[in-house]
Coordinates of C-alpha atoms in Angstrom, one line a residue:
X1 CA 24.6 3.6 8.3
X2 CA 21.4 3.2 7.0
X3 CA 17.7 4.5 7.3
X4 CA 14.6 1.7 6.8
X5 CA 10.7 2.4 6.0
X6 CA 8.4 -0.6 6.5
X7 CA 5.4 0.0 4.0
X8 CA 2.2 -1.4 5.6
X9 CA -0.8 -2.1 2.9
X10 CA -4.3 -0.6 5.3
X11 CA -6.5 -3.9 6.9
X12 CA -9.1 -5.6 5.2
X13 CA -12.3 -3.4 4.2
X14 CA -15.5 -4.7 2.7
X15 CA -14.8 -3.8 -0.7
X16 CA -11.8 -5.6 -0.6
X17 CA -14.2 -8.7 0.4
X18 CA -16.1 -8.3 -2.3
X19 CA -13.7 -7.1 -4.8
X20 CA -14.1 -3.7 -5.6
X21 CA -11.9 -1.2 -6.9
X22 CA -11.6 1.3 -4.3
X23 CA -9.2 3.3 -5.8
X24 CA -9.0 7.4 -4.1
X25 CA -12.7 7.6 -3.4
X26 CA -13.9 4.6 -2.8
X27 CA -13.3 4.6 0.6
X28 CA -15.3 1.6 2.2
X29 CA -14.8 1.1 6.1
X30 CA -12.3 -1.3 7.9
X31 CA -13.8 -4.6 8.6
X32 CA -13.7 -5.6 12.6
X33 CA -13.6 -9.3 13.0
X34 CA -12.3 -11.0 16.4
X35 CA -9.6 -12.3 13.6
X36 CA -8.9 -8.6 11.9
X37 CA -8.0 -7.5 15.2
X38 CA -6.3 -10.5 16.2
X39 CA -4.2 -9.9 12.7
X40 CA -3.2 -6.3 13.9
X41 CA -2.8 -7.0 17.4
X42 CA 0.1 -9.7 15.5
X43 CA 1.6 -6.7 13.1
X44 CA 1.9 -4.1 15.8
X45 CA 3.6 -6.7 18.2
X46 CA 6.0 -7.4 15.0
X47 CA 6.4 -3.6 14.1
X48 CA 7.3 -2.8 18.0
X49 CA 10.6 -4.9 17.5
X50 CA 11.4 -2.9 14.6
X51 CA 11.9 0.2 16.9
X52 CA 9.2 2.6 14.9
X53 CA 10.1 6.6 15.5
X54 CA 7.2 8.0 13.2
X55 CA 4.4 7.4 11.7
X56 CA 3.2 8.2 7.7
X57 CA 0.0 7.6 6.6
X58 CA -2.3 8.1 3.5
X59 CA -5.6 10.3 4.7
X60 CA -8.0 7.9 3.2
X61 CA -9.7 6.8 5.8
X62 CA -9.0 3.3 5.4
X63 CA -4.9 3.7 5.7
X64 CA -5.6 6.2 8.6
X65 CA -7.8 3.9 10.9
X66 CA -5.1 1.7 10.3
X67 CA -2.0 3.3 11.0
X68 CA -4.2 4.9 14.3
X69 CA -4.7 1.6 15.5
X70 CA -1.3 0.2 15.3
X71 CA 0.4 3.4 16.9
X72 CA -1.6 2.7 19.2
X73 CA -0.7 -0.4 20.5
X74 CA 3.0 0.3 19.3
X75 CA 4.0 3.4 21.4
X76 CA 1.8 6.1 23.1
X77 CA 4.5 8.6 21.8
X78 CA 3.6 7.4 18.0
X79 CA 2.2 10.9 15.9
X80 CA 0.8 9.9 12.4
X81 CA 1.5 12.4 10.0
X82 CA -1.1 12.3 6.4
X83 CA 0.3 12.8 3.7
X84 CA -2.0 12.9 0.3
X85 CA 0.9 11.5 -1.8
X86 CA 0.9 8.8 -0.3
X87 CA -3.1 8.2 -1.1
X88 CA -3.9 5.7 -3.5
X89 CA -4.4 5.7 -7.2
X90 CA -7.6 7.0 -8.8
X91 CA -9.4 3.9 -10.1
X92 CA -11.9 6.8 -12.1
X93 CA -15.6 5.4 -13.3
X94 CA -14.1 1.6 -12.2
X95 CA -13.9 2.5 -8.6
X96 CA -16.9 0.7 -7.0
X97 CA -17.2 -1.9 -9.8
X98 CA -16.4 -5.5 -9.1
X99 CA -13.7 -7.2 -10.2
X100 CA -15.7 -10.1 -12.3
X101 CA -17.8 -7.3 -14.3
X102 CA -14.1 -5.5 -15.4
X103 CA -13.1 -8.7 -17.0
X104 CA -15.8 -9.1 -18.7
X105 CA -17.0 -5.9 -19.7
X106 CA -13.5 -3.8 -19.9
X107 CA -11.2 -6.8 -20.9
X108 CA -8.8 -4.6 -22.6
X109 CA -9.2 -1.7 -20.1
X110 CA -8.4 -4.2 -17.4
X111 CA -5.4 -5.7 -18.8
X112 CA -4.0 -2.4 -19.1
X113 CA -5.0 -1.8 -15.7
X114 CA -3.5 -4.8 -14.1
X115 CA 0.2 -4.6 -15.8
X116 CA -0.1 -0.6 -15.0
X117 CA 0.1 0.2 -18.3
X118 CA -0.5 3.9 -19.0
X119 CA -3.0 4.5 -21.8
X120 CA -5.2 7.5 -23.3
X121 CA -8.3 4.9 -23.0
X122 CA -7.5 4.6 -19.4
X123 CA -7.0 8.6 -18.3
X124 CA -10.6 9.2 -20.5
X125 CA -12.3 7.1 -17.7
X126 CA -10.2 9.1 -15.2
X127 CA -7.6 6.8 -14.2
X128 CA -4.6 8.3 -12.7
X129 CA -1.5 7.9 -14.6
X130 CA 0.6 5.1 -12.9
X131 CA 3.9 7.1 -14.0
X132 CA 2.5 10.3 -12.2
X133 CA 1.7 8.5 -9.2
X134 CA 4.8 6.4 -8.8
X135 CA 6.5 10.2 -9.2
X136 CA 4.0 12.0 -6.3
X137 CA 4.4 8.9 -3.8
X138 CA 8.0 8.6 -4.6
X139 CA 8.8 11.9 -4.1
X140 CA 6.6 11.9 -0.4
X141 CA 9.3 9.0 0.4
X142 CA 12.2 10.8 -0.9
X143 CA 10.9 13.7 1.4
X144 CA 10.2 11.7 4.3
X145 CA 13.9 9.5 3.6
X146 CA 15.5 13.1 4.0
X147 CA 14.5 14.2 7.1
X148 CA 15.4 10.8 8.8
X149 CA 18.3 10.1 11.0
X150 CA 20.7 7.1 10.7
X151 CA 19.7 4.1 12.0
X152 CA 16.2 5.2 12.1
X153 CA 13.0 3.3 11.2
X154 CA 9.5 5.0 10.2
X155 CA 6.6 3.3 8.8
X156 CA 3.9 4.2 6.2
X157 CA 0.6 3.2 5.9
X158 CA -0.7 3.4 2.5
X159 CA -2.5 1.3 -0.4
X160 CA -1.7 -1.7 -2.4
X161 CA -1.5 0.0 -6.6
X162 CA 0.5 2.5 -4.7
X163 CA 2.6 1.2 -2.9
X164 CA 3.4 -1.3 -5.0
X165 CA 4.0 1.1 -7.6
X166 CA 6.4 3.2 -5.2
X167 CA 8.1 0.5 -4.1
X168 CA 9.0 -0.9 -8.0
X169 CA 10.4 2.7 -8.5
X170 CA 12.3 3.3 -5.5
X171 CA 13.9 -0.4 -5.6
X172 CA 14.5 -0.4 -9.4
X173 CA 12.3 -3.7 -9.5
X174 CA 9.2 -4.0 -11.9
X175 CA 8.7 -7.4 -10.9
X176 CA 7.1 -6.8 -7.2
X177 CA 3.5 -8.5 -7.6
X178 CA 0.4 -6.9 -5.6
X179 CA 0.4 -6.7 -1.6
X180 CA -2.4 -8.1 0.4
X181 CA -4.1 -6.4 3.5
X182 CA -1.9 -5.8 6.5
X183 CA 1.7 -7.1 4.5
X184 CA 4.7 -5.9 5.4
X185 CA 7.3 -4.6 3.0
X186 CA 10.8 -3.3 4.2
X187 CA 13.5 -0.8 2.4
X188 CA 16.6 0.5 3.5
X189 CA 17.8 3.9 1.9
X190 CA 21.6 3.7 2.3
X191 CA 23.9 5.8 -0.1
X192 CA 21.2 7.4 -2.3
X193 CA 19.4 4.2 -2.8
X194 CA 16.8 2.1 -2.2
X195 CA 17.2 -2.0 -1.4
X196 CA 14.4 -4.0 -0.9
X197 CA 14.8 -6.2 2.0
X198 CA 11.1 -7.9 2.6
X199 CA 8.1 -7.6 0.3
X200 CA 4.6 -8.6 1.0
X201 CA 5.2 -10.7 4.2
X202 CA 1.9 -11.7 5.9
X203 CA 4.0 -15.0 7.8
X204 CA 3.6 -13.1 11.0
X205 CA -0.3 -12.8 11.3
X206 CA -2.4 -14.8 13.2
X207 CA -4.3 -15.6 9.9
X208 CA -1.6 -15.7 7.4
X209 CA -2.9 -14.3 4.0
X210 CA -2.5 -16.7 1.3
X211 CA -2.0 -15.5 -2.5
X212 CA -4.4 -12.0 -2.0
X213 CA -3.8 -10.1 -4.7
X214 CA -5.0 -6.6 -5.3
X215 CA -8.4 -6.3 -6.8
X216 CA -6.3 -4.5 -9.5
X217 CA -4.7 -7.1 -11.3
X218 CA -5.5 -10.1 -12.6

């Protein structure tokens, strides 16, 4: 018997089209294209095989909207319940920069930044530590995991630093890369742990993403 979570990176925003850091602030809006909504009319058709029984979100906006609109077209019965551990990293004084001026202004700081490497330099510009986030958002899954039946499926709607971060720690993998807008990543919790079985799929879109990587890294 097992239980599965299906982590869902939030849609494309404009910052992410220009590459900003977003980050736990910087919350720029959802972008809504005939081919964004086309893209999430594709996931929640895909997610509504899966059999989805709840619904977790980060309250950043951008994660909210998202998960809103795919229970939406998944099941009418579909709650969403926010959960601020799930929200993503604090980028600091680099949220709203681009990524280009990071590189070449912050070279170091962005290196450090991109292997999530924690670093005094990078908490005194107020950058979350990426151990104490991969604790808070692994814990909220932990949380969530226990109060799951067998068999059943839920799906969270987060970030990409985040998430990927979460997912590493829960799946014992520090090789996952970043996650583009609207992936799909699934992991079953059978026995106390955590196996990956699908990271960063975007096959099933309309408009299959193609080698996005987070803003974050290099």
């Amino acid at each position: 018997m097992a239980k599965r979570i299906i982590f869902v990176r939030h849609g494309k925003t404009q910052w992410n089209v220009e590459g900003r850091l977003q980050g736990a602030h910087g919350d720029s809006p959802l972008i809504d294209t005939p081919e964004i909504q086309s893209d999430l009319k594709a996931l929640a058709a895909y997610l509504k095989l899966a059999g989805i029984s709840a619904v977790y979100s980060s309250p950043l906006k951008r994660a909210y909207k998202t998960a809103a609109l795919l229970s939406s077209q998944i099941s009418s019965n579909l709650n969403i319940t926010a959960d601020p551990d799930l929200a993503e990293l604090s980028f600091g004084s680099f949220e709203g920069l681009k990524k280009e001026i990071l590189l070449t202004d912050y070279p170091f700081e962005f290196a450090l930044l991109s292997s999530r490497t924690d670093d005094p330099c990078l908490q005194t510009l107020g950058i979350e530590s990426f151990l104490s986030a991969q604790k808070r958002f692994c814990k909220a899954i932990a949380n969530i995991t226990a109060t799951m039946e067998d068999n059943q499926v839920v799906l969270i709607v987060s970030h990409g630093a985040i998430s990927q971060l979460g997912i590493q720690c829960l799946t014992r993998n520090d090789y996952l890369s970043g996650l583009s807008n609207l992936s799909l990543s699934q992991v079953v919790e059978q026995n106390d742990r955590y196996i990956i079985e699908k990271y960063n799929e975007t096959a099933f879109l309309t408009h299959p993403v193609i080698q996005q990587k987070n803003t974050s890294i290099k």
